[in-house]
Amino acid sequence: MKEIVAIIRVNKTQATKKALGEIGIYSMTICRVLGRGKQKGLHYEITGGGDEEAERLRRERIVSIFSESFDGGQELLSARGMRYIPKRMLTLAVADAQAKGVIEAIVRANQTGHIGDGKIFVSSLSDAVRVRTGERGEIAIL
Amino acid sequence: MSLRASCAISGLRSEPMKMVRAVVRPEKAEAVAEALESENFPALTKMDVFGRGRQRGIHVDGVYYDELPKTLIVQVVRDEDAPKIVDIIMKSAKTGHFGDGKIFVSEIEEAYTIRTGMKGL
């Protein structure tokens, strides 16, 4: 069994769920997380020598996009930019044979080619239990 | 799906990686993130969680807080960087008191970057 953890954009959650539903995967856990990649978040620092009006408009656009999309958004906005970006973290437990299809579906639904599309991590699950029945192993996640 | 993406997923071996999950005090989360960034590990995911250790929470003025707010910081790094990450987090999150948190390290078999569709961090 594999555990697949995918960090994706907030506005791609529905499309991802639909894509996974089309291959028969309905079970997942979704968390609201904050994250950043190599770019260290969003930067809208006013550089001084450039076009200040354009910088100001860019900053306002970023602020308005993000401050409504989650609780406490305002705290994350600093003078220089946004250090963490809201994302959704999907966790799925799948049979080994399903892992490849799940990864392809997530990439297909989320790939835009722009920074911030997200990442997928795959690890082995040593066991899984269905609490209702006590079943263990692959039968618990089917 | 793109040819490039399907080639990347077709099962080439990738380098081994570790997922480092650190449960730390919320007020230390920024210090931990800054310490990691200054050592060139800026990429991370964080979430607000609640938890308790063996002390079963804290008892203050007659009120029993059995779940305490913490911040969970998740990073996936190459195997050889994992000990360094653990060290950085340990140093920046430690106060010496109960509630400092724990760090868990587990194996990641594969990682994909969605933007490119390719395997790897």
GROMACS .gro file of C-alpha atoms in nm:
model
  263
    1MET     CA    1   0.000   0.000   0.000
    2LYS     CA    2   0.114   0.353  -0.067
    3GLU     CA    3   0.048   0.681   0.105
    4ILE     CA    4   0.029   0.965  -0.146
    5VAL     CA    5   0.057   1.321  -0.012
    6ALA     CA    6  -0.016   1.597  -0.264
    7ILE     CA    7   0.019   1.970  -0.199
    8ILE     CA    8  -0.198   2.156  -0.451
    9ARG     CA    9  -0.349   2.497  -0.520
   10VAL     CA   10  -0.662   2.589  -0.326
   11ASN     CA   11  -0.861   2.655  -0.642
   12LYS     CA   12  -0.773   2.318  -0.793
   13THR     CA   13  -0.931   2.112  -0.517
   14GLN     CA   14  -1.258   2.045  -0.697
   15ALA     CA   15  -1.089   1.960  -1.025
   16THR     CA   16  -0.856   1.719  -0.846
   17LYS     CA   17  -1.142   1.547  -0.666
   18LYS     CA   18  -1.325   1.513  -0.997
   19ALA     CA   19  -1.019   1.369  -1.173
   20LEU     CA   20  -0.967   1.116  -0.894
   21GLY     CA   21  -1.336   1.029  -0.897
   22GLU     CA   22  -1.311   0.949  -1.267
   23ILE     CA   23  -1.057   0.675  -1.189
   24GLY     CA   24  -1.258   0.543  -0.899
   25ILE     CA   25  -1.068   0.703  -0.612
   26TYR     CA   26  -1.303   0.876  -0.369
   27SER     CA   27  -1.137   0.838  -0.030
   28MET     CA   28  -0.900   1.110   0.080
   29THR     CA   29  -0.825   1.352   0.361
   30ILE     CA   30  -0.785   1.722   0.283
   31CYS     CA   31  -0.612   1.975   0.507
   32ARG     CA   32  -0.567   2.347   0.478
   33VAL     CA   33  -0.198   2.420   0.497
   34LEU     CA   34   0.043   2.705   0.439
   35GLY     CA   35   0.355   2.652   0.239
   36ARG     CA   36   0.635   2.787   0.031
   37GLY     CA   37   0.882   2.654  -0.218
   38LYS     CA   38   1.222   2.760  -0.342
   39GLN     CA   39   1.084   3.103  -0.426
   40LYS     CA   40   1.020   3.168  -0.055
   41GLY     CA   41   0.662   3.288  -0.103
   42LEU     CA   42   0.543   3.588  -0.298
   43HIS     CA   43   0.741   3.904  -0.318
   44TYR     CA   44   0.606   4.243  -0.397
   45GLU     CA   45   0.874   4.459  -0.246
   46ILE     CA   46   0.888   4.802  -0.396
   47THR     CA   47   1.229   4.824  -0.550
   48GLY     CA   48   1.253   5.199  -0.563
   49GLY     CA   49   1.396   5.250  -0.906
   50GLY     CA   50   1.102   5.100  -1.089
   51ASP     CA   51   0.746   5.187  -1.162
   52GLU     CA   52   0.593   5.247  -0.818
   53GLU     CA   53   0.237   5.262  -0.944
   54ALA     CA   54   0.271   4.922  -1.111
   55GLU     CA   55   0.427   4.781  -0.793
   56ARG     CA   56   0.144   4.919  -0.584
   57LEU     CA   57  -0.120   4.772  -0.815
   58ARG     CA   58   0.058   4.437  -0.815
   59ARG     CA   59   0.071   4.438  -0.435
   60GLU     CA   60  -0.300   4.520  -0.409
   61ARG     CA   61  -0.387   4.244  -0.653
   62ILE     CA   62  -0.189   3.989  -0.451
   63VAL     CA   63  -0.339   4.112  -0.123
   64SER     CA   64  -0.695   4.092  -0.253
   65ILE     CA   65  -0.646   3.747  -0.403
   66PHE     CA   66  -0.511   3.595  -0.086
   67SER     CA   67  -0.662   3.782   0.205
   68GLU     CA   68  -1.011   3.647   0.138
   69SER     CA   69  -0.916   3.289   0.072
   70PHE     CA   70  -0.845   3.181   0.427
   71ASP     CA   71  -0.881   3.281   0.790
   72GLY     CA   72  -0.613   3.502   0.931
   73GLY     CA   73  -0.491   3.595   0.587
   74GLN     CA   74  -0.404   3.945   0.691
   75GLU     CA   75  -0.142   3.829   0.941
   76LEU     CA   76   0.062   3.665   0.671
   77LEU     CA   77   0.103   3.975   0.461
   78SER     CA   78   0.418   4.156   0.550
   79ALA     CA   79   0.559   4.473   0.408
   80ARG     CA   80   0.767   4.279   0.161
   81GLY     CA   81   0.534   4.007   0.050
   82MET     CA   82   0.363   3.692   0.159
   83ARG     CA   83   0.589   3.444   0.328
   84TYR     CA   84   0.346   3.150   0.313
   85ILE     CA   85   0.091   3.063   0.047
   86PRO     CA   86  -0.232   2.882   0.133
   87LYS     CA   87  -0.248   2.536  -0.021
   88ARG     CA   88  -0.448   2.219   0.022
   89MET     CA   89  -0.281   1.897   0.130
   90LEU     CA   90  -0.447   1.577   0.010
   91THR     CA   91  -0.357   1.249   0.173
   92LEU     CA   92  -0.461   0.925   0.007
   93ALA     CA   93  -0.402   0.561   0.095
   94VAL     CA   94  -0.407   0.348  -0.219
   95ALA     CA   95  -0.316   0.000  -0.331
   96ASP     CA   96   0.026  -0.027  -0.498
   97ALA     CA   97  -0.131  -0.087  -0.836
   98GLN     CA   98  -0.339   0.232  -0.816
   99ALA     CA   99  -0.052   0.465  -0.726
  100LYS     CA  100   0.061   0.539  -1.082
  101GLY     CA  101  -0.290   0.625  -1.199
  102VAL     CA  102  -0.348   0.850  -0.899
  103ILE     CA  103  -0.025   1.041  -0.959
  104GLU     CA  104  -0.107   1.089  -1.327
  105ALA     CA  105  -0.458   1.210  -1.245
  106ILE     CA  106  -0.332   1.462  -0.990
  107VAL     CA  107  -0.066   1.596  -1.228
  108ARG     CA  108  -0.319   1.621  -1.512
  109ALA     CA  109  -0.570   1.811  -1.300
  110ASN     CA  110  -0.316   2.049  -1.146
  111GLN     CA  111  -0.042   2.117  -1.397
  112THR     CA  112  -0.055   2.474  -1.525
  113GLY     CA  113   0.319   2.514  -1.581
  114HIS     CA  114   0.341   2.804  -1.338
  115ILE     CA  115   0.530   2.817  -1.010
  116GLY     CA  116   0.309   2.701  -0.724
  117ASP     CA  117   0.148   2.400  -0.892
  118GLY     CA  118   0.263   2.182  -0.602
  119LYS     CA  119   0.430   1.852  -0.527
  120ILE     CA  120   0.339   1.487  -0.475
  121PHE     CA  121   0.514   1.261  -0.225
  122VAL     CA  122   0.481   0.882  -0.222
  123SER     CA  123   0.574   0.656   0.066
  124SER     CA  124   0.499   0.304   0.177
  125LEU     CA  125   0.222   0.228   0.421
  126SER     CA  126   0.301  -0.061   0.648
  127ASP     CA  127  -0.061  -0.110   0.751
  128ALA     CA  128  -0.411   0.038   0.729
  129VAL     CA  129  -0.715  -0.030   0.948
  130ARG     CA  130  -1.086   0.026   0.885
  131VAL     CA  131  -1.205   0.133   1.227
  132ARG     CA  132  -1.568   0.030   1.173
  133THR     CA  133  -1.489  -0.336   1.106
  134GLY     CA  134  -1.133  -0.381   1.230
  135GLU     CA  135  -1.019  -0.497   0.884
  136ARG     CA  136  -0.648  -0.454   0.818
  137GLY     CA  137  -0.434  -0.434   0.508
  138GLU     CA  138  -0.535  -0.361   0.152
  139ILE     CA  139  -0.894  -0.464   0.211
  140ALA     CA  140  -0.927  -0.177   0.457
  141ILE     CA  141  -0.859   0.087   0.191
  142LEU     CA  142  -1.057  -0.058  -0.099
  143MET     CA  143  -0.115   1.364  -2.057
  144SER     CA  144   0.211   1.497  -2.191
  145LEU     CA  145   0.473   1.256  -2.319
  146ARG     CA  146   0.730   1.410  -2.089
  147ALA     CA  147   0.513   1.358  -1.786
  148SER     CA  148   0.433   0.999  -1.871
  149CYS     CA  149   0.802   0.921  -1.923
  150ALA     CA  150   0.886   1.073  -1.588
  151ILE     CA  151   0.633   0.857  -1.409
  152SER     CA  152   0.725   0.535  -1.586
  153GLY     CA  153   0.943   0.409  -1.303
  154LEU     CA  154   1.293   0.548  -1.329
  155ARG     CA  155   1.476   0.528  -0.998
  156SER     CA  156   1.495   0.859  -0.818
  157GLU     CA  157   1.723   0.965  -0.536
  158PRO     CA  158   1.617   0.867  -0.185
  159MET     CA  159   1.437   1.130   0.021
  160LYS     CA  160   1.315   1.183   0.373
  161MET     CA  161   1.005   1.356   0.503
  162VAL     CA  162   1.084   1.549   0.820
  163ARG     CA  163   0.777   1.635   1.028
  164ALA     CA  164   0.836   1.862   1.325
  165VAL     CA  165   0.573   1.946   1.584
  166VAL     CA  166   0.690   2.272   1.741
  167ARG     CA  167   0.554   2.555   1.954
  168PRO     CA  168   0.355   2.802   1.738
  169GLU     CA  169   0.565   3.092   1.866
  170LYS     CA  170   0.878   2.914   1.749
  171ALA     CA  171   0.752   2.838   1.401
  172GLU     CA  172   0.887   3.161   1.252
  173ALA     CA  173   1.228   3.114   1.412
  174VAL     CA  174   1.243   2.760   1.275
  175ALA     CA  175   1.141   2.874   0.925
  176GLU     CA  176   1.398   3.151   0.927
  177ALA     CA  177   1.674   2.919   1.051
  178LEU     CA  178   1.590   2.672   0.774
  179GLU     CA  179   1.580   2.948   0.513
  180SER     CA  180   1.918   3.083   0.621
  181GLU     CA  181   2.071   2.738   0.566
  182ASN     CA  182   1.914   2.719   0.216
  183PHE     CA  183   1.616   2.498   0.295
  184PRO     CA  184   1.334   2.744   0.234
  185ALA     CA  185   1.071   2.504   0.103
  186LEU     CA  186   0.826   2.377   0.361
  187THR     CA  187   0.459   2.323   0.442
  188LYS     CA  188   0.313   2.416   0.775
  189MET     CA  189  -0.018   2.359   0.948
  190ASP     CA  190  -0.177   2.444   1.279
  191VAL     CA  191  -0.249   2.137   1.486
  192PHE     CA  192  -0.345   2.046   1.841
  193GLY     CA  193  -0.168   1.786   2.044
  194ARG     CA  194  -0.046   1.653   2.373
  195GLY     CA  195   0.245   1.452   2.503
  196ARG     CA  196   0.290   1.221   2.798
  197GLN     CA  197   0.219   1.509   3.035
  198ARG     CA  198  -0.142   1.500   2.903
  199GLY     CA  199  -0.172   1.874   2.852
  200ILE     CA  200  -0.146   2.142   3.116
  201HIS     CA  201  -0.346   2.241   3.421
  202VAL     CA  202  -0.377   2.616   3.478
  203ASP     CA  203  -0.598   2.786   3.739
  204GLY     CA  204  -0.836   2.496   3.765
  205VAL     CA  205  -0.874   2.461   3.388
  206TYR     CA  206  -0.745   2.150   3.219
  207TYR     CA  207  -0.608   2.209   2.865
  208ASP     CA  208  -0.576   1.861   2.726
  209GLU     CA  209  -0.497   1.967   2.370
  210LEU     CA  210  -0.241   2.235   2.309
  211PRO     CA  211  -0.189   2.436   1.992
  212LYS     CA  212   0.123   2.345   1.799
  213THR     CA  213   0.256   2.402   1.449
  214LEU     CA  214   0.343   2.106   1.229
  215ILE     CA  215   0.623   2.182   0.982
  216VAL     CA  216   0.674   1.936   0.697
  217GLN     CA  217   0.977   1.927   0.472
  218VAL     CA  218   1.086   1.672   0.215
  219VAL     CA  219   1.460   1.673   0.155
  220ARG     CA  220   1.733   1.451   0.014
  221ASP     CA  221   1.852   1.176   0.247
  222GLU     CA  222   2.187   1.338   0.313
  223ASP     CA  223   2.026   1.668   0.416
  224ALA     CA  224   1.790   1.516   0.670
  225PRO     CA  225   2.029   1.510   0.969
  226LYS     CA  226   2.113   1.875   0.909
  227ILE     CA  227   1.744   1.971   0.897
  228VAL     CA  228   1.679   1.786   1.221
  229ASP     CA  229   1.970   1.967   1.381
  230ILE     CA  230   1.852   2.310   1.262
  231ILE     CA  231   1.496   2.253   1.384
  232MET     CA  232   1.616   2.113   1.714
  233LYS     CA  233   1.832   2.417   1.784
  234SER     CA  234   1.581   2.681   1.675
  235ALA     CA  235   1.274   2.527   1.843
  236LYS     CA  236   1.421   2.424   2.175
  237THR     CA  237   1.340   2.603   2.501
  238GLY     CA  238   1.422   2.317   2.736
  239HIS     CA  239   1.069   2.292   2.874
  240PHE     CA  240   0.795   2.034   2.825
  241GLY     CA  241   0.602   2.111   2.509
  242ASP     CA  242   0.902   2.180   2.286
  243GLY     CA  243   0.776   1.910   2.049
  244LYS     CA  244   0.906   1.620   1.847
  245ILE     CA  245   1.063   1.556   1.508
  246PHE     CA  246   0.972   1.252   1.299
  247VAL     CA  247   1.164   1.132   0.995
  248SER     CA  248   1.016   0.892   0.744
  249GLU     CA  249   1.103   0.753   0.401
  250ILE     CA  250   0.967   0.905   0.082
  251GLU     CA  251   0.995   0.672  -0.216
  252GLU     CA  252   0.902   0.915  -0.492
  253ALA     CA  253   0.839   1.285  -0.532
  254TYR     CA  254   0.688   1.468  -0.830
  255THR     CA  255   0.687   1.835  -0.916
  256ILE     CA  256   0.344   1.909  -1.060
  257ARG     CA  257   0.449   2.218  -1.255
  258THR     CA  258   0.686   2.016  -1.475
  259GLY     CA  259   0.525   1.674  -1.440
  260MET     CA  260   0.870   1.536  -1.367
  261LYS     CA  261   0.994   1.307  -1.092
  262GLY     CA  262   1.214   1.473  -0.830
  263LEU     CA  263   1.216   1.765  -0.595
   0.00000   0.00000   0.00000
